[in-house]
CSV table of C-alpha atoms in Angstrom, one decimal:
chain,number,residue,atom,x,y,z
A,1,UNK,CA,-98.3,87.3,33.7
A,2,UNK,CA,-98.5,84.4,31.9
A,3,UNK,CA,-101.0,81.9,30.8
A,4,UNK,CA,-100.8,78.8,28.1
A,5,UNK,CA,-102.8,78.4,25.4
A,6,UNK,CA,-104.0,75.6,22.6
A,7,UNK,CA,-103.2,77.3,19.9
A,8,UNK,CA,-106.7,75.6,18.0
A,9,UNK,CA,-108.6,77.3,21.0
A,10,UNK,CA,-110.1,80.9,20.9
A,11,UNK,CA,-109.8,83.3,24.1
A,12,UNK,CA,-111.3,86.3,25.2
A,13,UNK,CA,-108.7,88.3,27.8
A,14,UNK,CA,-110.9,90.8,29.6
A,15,UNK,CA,-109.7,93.1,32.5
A,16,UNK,CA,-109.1,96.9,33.5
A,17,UNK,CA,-106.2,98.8,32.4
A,18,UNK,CA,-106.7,102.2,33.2
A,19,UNK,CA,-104.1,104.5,34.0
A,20,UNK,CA,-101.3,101.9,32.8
A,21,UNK,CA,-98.3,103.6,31.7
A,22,UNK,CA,-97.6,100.4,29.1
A,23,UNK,CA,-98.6,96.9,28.4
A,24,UNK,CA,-97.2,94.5,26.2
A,25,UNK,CA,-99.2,91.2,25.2
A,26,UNK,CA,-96.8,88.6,23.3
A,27,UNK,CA,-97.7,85.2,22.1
A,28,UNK,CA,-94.6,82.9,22.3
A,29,UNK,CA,-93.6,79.2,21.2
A,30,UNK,CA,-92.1,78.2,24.2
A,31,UNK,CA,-89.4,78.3,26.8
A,32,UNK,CA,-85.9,80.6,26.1
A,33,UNK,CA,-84.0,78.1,28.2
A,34,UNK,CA,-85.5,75.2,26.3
A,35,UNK,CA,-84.5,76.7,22.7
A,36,UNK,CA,-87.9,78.3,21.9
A,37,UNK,CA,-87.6,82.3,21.1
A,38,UNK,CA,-89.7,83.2,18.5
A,39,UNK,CA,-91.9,85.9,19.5
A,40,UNK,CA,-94.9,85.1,17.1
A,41,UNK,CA,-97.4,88.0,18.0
A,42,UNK,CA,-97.4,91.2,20.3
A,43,UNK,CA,-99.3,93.6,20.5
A,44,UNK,CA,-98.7,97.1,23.0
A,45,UNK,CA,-101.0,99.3,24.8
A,46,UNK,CA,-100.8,101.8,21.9
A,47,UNK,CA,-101.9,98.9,19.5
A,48,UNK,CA,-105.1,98.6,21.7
A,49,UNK,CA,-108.5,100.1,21.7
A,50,UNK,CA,-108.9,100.8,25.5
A,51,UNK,CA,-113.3,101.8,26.8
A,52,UNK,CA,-113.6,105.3,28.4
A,53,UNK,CA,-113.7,103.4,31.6
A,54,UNK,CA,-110.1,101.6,31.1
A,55,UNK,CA,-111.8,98.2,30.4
A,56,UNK,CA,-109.8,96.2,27.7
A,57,UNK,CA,-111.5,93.1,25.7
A,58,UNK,CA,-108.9,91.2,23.6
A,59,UNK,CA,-109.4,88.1,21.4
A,60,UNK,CA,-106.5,85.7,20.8
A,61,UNK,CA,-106.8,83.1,17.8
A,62,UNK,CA,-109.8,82.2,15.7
A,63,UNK,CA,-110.4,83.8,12.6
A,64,UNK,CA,-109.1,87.8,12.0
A,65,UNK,CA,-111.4,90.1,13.3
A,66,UNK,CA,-111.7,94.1,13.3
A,67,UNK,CA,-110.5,95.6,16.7
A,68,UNK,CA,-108.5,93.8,19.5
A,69,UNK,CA,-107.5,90.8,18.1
A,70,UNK,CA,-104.2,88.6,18.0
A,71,UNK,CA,-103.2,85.2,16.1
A,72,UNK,CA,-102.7,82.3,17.9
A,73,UNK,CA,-100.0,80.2,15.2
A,74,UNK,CA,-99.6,76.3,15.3
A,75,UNK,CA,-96.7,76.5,17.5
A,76,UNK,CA,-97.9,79.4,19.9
A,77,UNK,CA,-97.9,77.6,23.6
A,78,UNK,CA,-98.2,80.6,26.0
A,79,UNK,CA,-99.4,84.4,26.1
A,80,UNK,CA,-96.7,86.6,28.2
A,81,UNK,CA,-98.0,89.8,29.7
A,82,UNK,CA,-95.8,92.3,30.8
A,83,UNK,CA,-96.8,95.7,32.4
A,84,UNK,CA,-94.3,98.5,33.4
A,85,UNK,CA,-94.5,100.4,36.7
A,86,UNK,CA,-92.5,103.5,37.0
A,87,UNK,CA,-93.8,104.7,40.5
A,88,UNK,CA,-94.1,101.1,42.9
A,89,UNK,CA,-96.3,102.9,45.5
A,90,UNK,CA,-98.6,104.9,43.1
A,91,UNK,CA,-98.8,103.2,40.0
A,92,UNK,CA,-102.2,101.2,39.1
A,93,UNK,CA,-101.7,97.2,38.4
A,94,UNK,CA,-103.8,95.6,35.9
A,95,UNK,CA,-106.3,92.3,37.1
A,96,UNK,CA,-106.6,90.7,33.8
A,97,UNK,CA,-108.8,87.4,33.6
A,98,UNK,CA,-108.6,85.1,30.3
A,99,UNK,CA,-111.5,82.7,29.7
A,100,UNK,CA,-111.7,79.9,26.3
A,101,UNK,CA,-114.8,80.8,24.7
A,102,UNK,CA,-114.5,78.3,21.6
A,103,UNK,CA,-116.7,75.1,21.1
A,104,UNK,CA,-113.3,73.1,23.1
A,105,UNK,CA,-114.0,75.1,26.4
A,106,UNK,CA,-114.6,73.1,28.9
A,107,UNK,CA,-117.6,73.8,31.5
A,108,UNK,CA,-115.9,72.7,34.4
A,109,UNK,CA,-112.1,72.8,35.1
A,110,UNK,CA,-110.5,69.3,34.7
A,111,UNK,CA,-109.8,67.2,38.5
A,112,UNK,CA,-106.0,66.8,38.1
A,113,UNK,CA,-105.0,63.2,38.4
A,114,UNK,CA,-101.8,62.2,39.9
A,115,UNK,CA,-100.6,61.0,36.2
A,116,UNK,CA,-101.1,65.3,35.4
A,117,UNK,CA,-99.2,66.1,38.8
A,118,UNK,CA,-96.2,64.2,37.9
A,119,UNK,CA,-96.2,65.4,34.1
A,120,UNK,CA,-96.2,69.1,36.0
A,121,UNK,CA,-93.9,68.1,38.2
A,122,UNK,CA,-91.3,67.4,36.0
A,123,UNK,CA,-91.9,70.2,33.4
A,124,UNK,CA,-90.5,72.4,36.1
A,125,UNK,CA,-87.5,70.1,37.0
A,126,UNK,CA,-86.4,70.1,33.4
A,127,UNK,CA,-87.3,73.9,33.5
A,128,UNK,CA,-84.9,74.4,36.2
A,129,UNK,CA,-82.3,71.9,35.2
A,130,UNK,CA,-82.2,73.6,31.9
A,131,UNK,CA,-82.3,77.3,33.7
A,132,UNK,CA,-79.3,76.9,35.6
A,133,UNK,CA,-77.0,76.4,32.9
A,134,UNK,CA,-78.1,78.5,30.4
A,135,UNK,CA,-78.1,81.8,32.3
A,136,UNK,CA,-74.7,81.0,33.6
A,137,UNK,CA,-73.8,80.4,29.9
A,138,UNK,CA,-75.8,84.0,28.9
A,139,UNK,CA,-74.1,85.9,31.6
A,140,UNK,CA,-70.6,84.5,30.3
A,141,UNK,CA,-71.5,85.6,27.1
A,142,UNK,CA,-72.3,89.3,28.6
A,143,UNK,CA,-69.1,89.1,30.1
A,144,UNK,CA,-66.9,88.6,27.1
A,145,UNK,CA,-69.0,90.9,25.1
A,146,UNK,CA,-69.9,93.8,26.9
A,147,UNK,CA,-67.9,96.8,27.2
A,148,UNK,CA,-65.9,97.7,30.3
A,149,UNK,CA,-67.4,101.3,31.6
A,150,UNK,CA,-68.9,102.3,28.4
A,151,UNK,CA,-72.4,101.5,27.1
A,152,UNK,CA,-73.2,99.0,24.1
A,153,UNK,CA,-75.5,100.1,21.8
A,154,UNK,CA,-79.3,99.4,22.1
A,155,UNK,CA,-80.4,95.9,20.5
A,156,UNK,CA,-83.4,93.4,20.7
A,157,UNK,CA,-81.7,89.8,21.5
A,158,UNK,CA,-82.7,87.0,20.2
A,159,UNK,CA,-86.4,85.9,22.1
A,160,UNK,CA,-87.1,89.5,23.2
A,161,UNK,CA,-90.5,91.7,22.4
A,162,UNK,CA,-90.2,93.4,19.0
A,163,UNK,CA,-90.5,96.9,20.5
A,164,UNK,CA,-88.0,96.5,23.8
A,165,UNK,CA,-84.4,97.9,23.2
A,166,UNK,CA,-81.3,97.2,25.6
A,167,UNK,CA,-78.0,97.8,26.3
A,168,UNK,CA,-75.1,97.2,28.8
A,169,UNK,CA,-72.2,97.4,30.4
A,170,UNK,CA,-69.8,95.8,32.8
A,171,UNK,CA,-68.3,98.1,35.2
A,172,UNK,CA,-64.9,98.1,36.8
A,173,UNK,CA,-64.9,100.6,39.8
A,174,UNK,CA,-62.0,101.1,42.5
A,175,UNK,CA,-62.4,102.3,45.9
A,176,UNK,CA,-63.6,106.3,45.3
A,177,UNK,CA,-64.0,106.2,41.6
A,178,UNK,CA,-67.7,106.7,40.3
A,179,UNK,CA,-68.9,105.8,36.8
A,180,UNK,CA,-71.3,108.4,35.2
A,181,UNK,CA,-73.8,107.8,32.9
A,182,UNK,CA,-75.3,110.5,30.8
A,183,UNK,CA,-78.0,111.1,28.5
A,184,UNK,CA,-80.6,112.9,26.7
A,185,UNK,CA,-84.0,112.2,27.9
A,186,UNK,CA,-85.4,109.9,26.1
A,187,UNK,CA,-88.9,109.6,23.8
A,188,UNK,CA,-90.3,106.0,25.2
A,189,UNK,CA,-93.4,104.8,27.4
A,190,UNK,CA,-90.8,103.6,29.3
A,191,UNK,CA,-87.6,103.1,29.9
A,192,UNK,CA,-85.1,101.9,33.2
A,193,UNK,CA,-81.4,101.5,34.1
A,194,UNK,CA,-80.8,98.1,36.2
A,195,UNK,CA,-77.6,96.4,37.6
A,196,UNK,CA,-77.3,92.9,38.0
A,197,UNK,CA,-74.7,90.9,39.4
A,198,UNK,CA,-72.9,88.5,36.4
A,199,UNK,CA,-73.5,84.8,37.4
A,200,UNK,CA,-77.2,83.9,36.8
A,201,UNK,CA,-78.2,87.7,36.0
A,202,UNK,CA,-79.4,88.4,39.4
A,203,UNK,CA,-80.4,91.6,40.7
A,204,UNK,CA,-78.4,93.8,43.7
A,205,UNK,CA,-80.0,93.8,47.3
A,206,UNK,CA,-82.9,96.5,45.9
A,207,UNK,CA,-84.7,96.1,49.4
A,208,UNK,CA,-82.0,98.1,51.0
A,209,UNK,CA,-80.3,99.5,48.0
A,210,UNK,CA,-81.2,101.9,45.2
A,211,UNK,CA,-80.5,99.4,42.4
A,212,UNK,CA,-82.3,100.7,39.4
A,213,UNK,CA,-83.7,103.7,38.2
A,214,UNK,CA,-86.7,104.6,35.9
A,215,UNK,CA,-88.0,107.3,33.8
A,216,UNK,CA,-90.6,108.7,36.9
A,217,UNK,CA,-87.6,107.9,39.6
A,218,UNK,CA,-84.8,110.3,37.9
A,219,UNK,CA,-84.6,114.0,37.8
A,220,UNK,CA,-84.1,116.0,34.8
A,221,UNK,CA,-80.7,118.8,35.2
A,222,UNK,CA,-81.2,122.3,33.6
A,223,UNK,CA,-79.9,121.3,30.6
A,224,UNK,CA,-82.7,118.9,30.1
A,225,UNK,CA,-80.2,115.7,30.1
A,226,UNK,CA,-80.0,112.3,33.0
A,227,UNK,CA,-76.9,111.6,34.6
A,228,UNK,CA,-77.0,108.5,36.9
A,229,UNK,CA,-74.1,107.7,38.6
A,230,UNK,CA,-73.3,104.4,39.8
A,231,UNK,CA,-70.7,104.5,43.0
């Protein structure tokens, strides 16, 4: 989820989040694909004081306060929400609403004027324009750094939350061969193996494909360690 803010504003974000397995709030200055990958605030559901009911009230910007509150900086444009499903059928989804309470709230949503509708318009023309090169040029840099059948260490890149590690791989399979993948279990609120294709990063055919696997979606052998194996 995702919703832009003036950073001078004050915001209450108000919703359920009860029986969420994580949540990650991060206030961010901009676009990746337009240069902008600072990651200026975040705060996770540990970080959070959460009502016996589920409910969650969080205050972005103003002055510091005690409990659920983050920053807004000068150059903060949007708040990114991210929540992490392990089971897609079972799992609960968060609703999460965010409302400007400061004295600049408006009372009534501006009309958009075709002047506004243009301006929108081409923020997502450059967004795209800019998108299409850039993750070709990311995945070519995967490509030439990534290891062939082994596993890179886990790292944050540049632009990613604080508290999310990854690593990769490229594979290079022939017809019959398998490439296994094994682990301890690990200590995280959440962790997932993906594939992609290299190009623009896509993911595999997932609606007719086991593509990924996550911490709920594995089993555990005797020995208490994953192997995933990727044939």
């Amino acid at each position: 989820l995702r919703a832009f803010v003036d950073p001078g504003g004050i915001y209450r974000v108000h919703g359920h989040v009860g029986g969420l397995q994580e949540l990650l709030f991060s206030v961010q200055d901009g676009e990746m694909v337009l240069g902008k990958t600072a990651v200026l605030a975040e705060l996770s559901l540990a970080d959070l004081e959460i009502g016996d009911d589920g409910s969650l009230d969080l205050v972005l910007g103003g002055p510091e306060l005690g409990g659920n509150w983050m920053p807004l900086a000068d150059d903060a444009v949007y708040l990114n929400v991210r929540q992490f499903i392990s089971d897609w059928e079972l799992d609960p989804i968060a609703t999460l609403h965010i409302d400007r309470i400061d004295d600049g709230a408006a009372t009534e949503p501006a009309t958009a004027t075709p002047v506004d509708i243009a301006a929108g318009l081409d923020r997502a023309a450059t967004w795209i324009e800019a998108s299409v090169p850039f993750w070709n040029q990311y995945s070519d840099g995967m490509r030439a750094g990534l290891p062939v059948n082994e596993l890179s260490a886990p790292n944050r890149p540049v632009g990613g939350a604080v508290n999310m590690l990854h690593g990769g791989s490229r594979w290079s399979l022939a017809p019959q061969e398998a490439l296994v993948v094994e682990f301890e279990d690990v200590e995280a609120t959440y962790w997932s193996i993906q594939t992609y294709m290299l190009g623009w990063l896509q993911p595999l055919d997932f609606a007719r494909r086991v593509t990924s696997l996550n911490d709920a979606q594995v089993q555990r052998d005797n020995d208490g360690r994953v192997r995933v194996v990727l044939a």
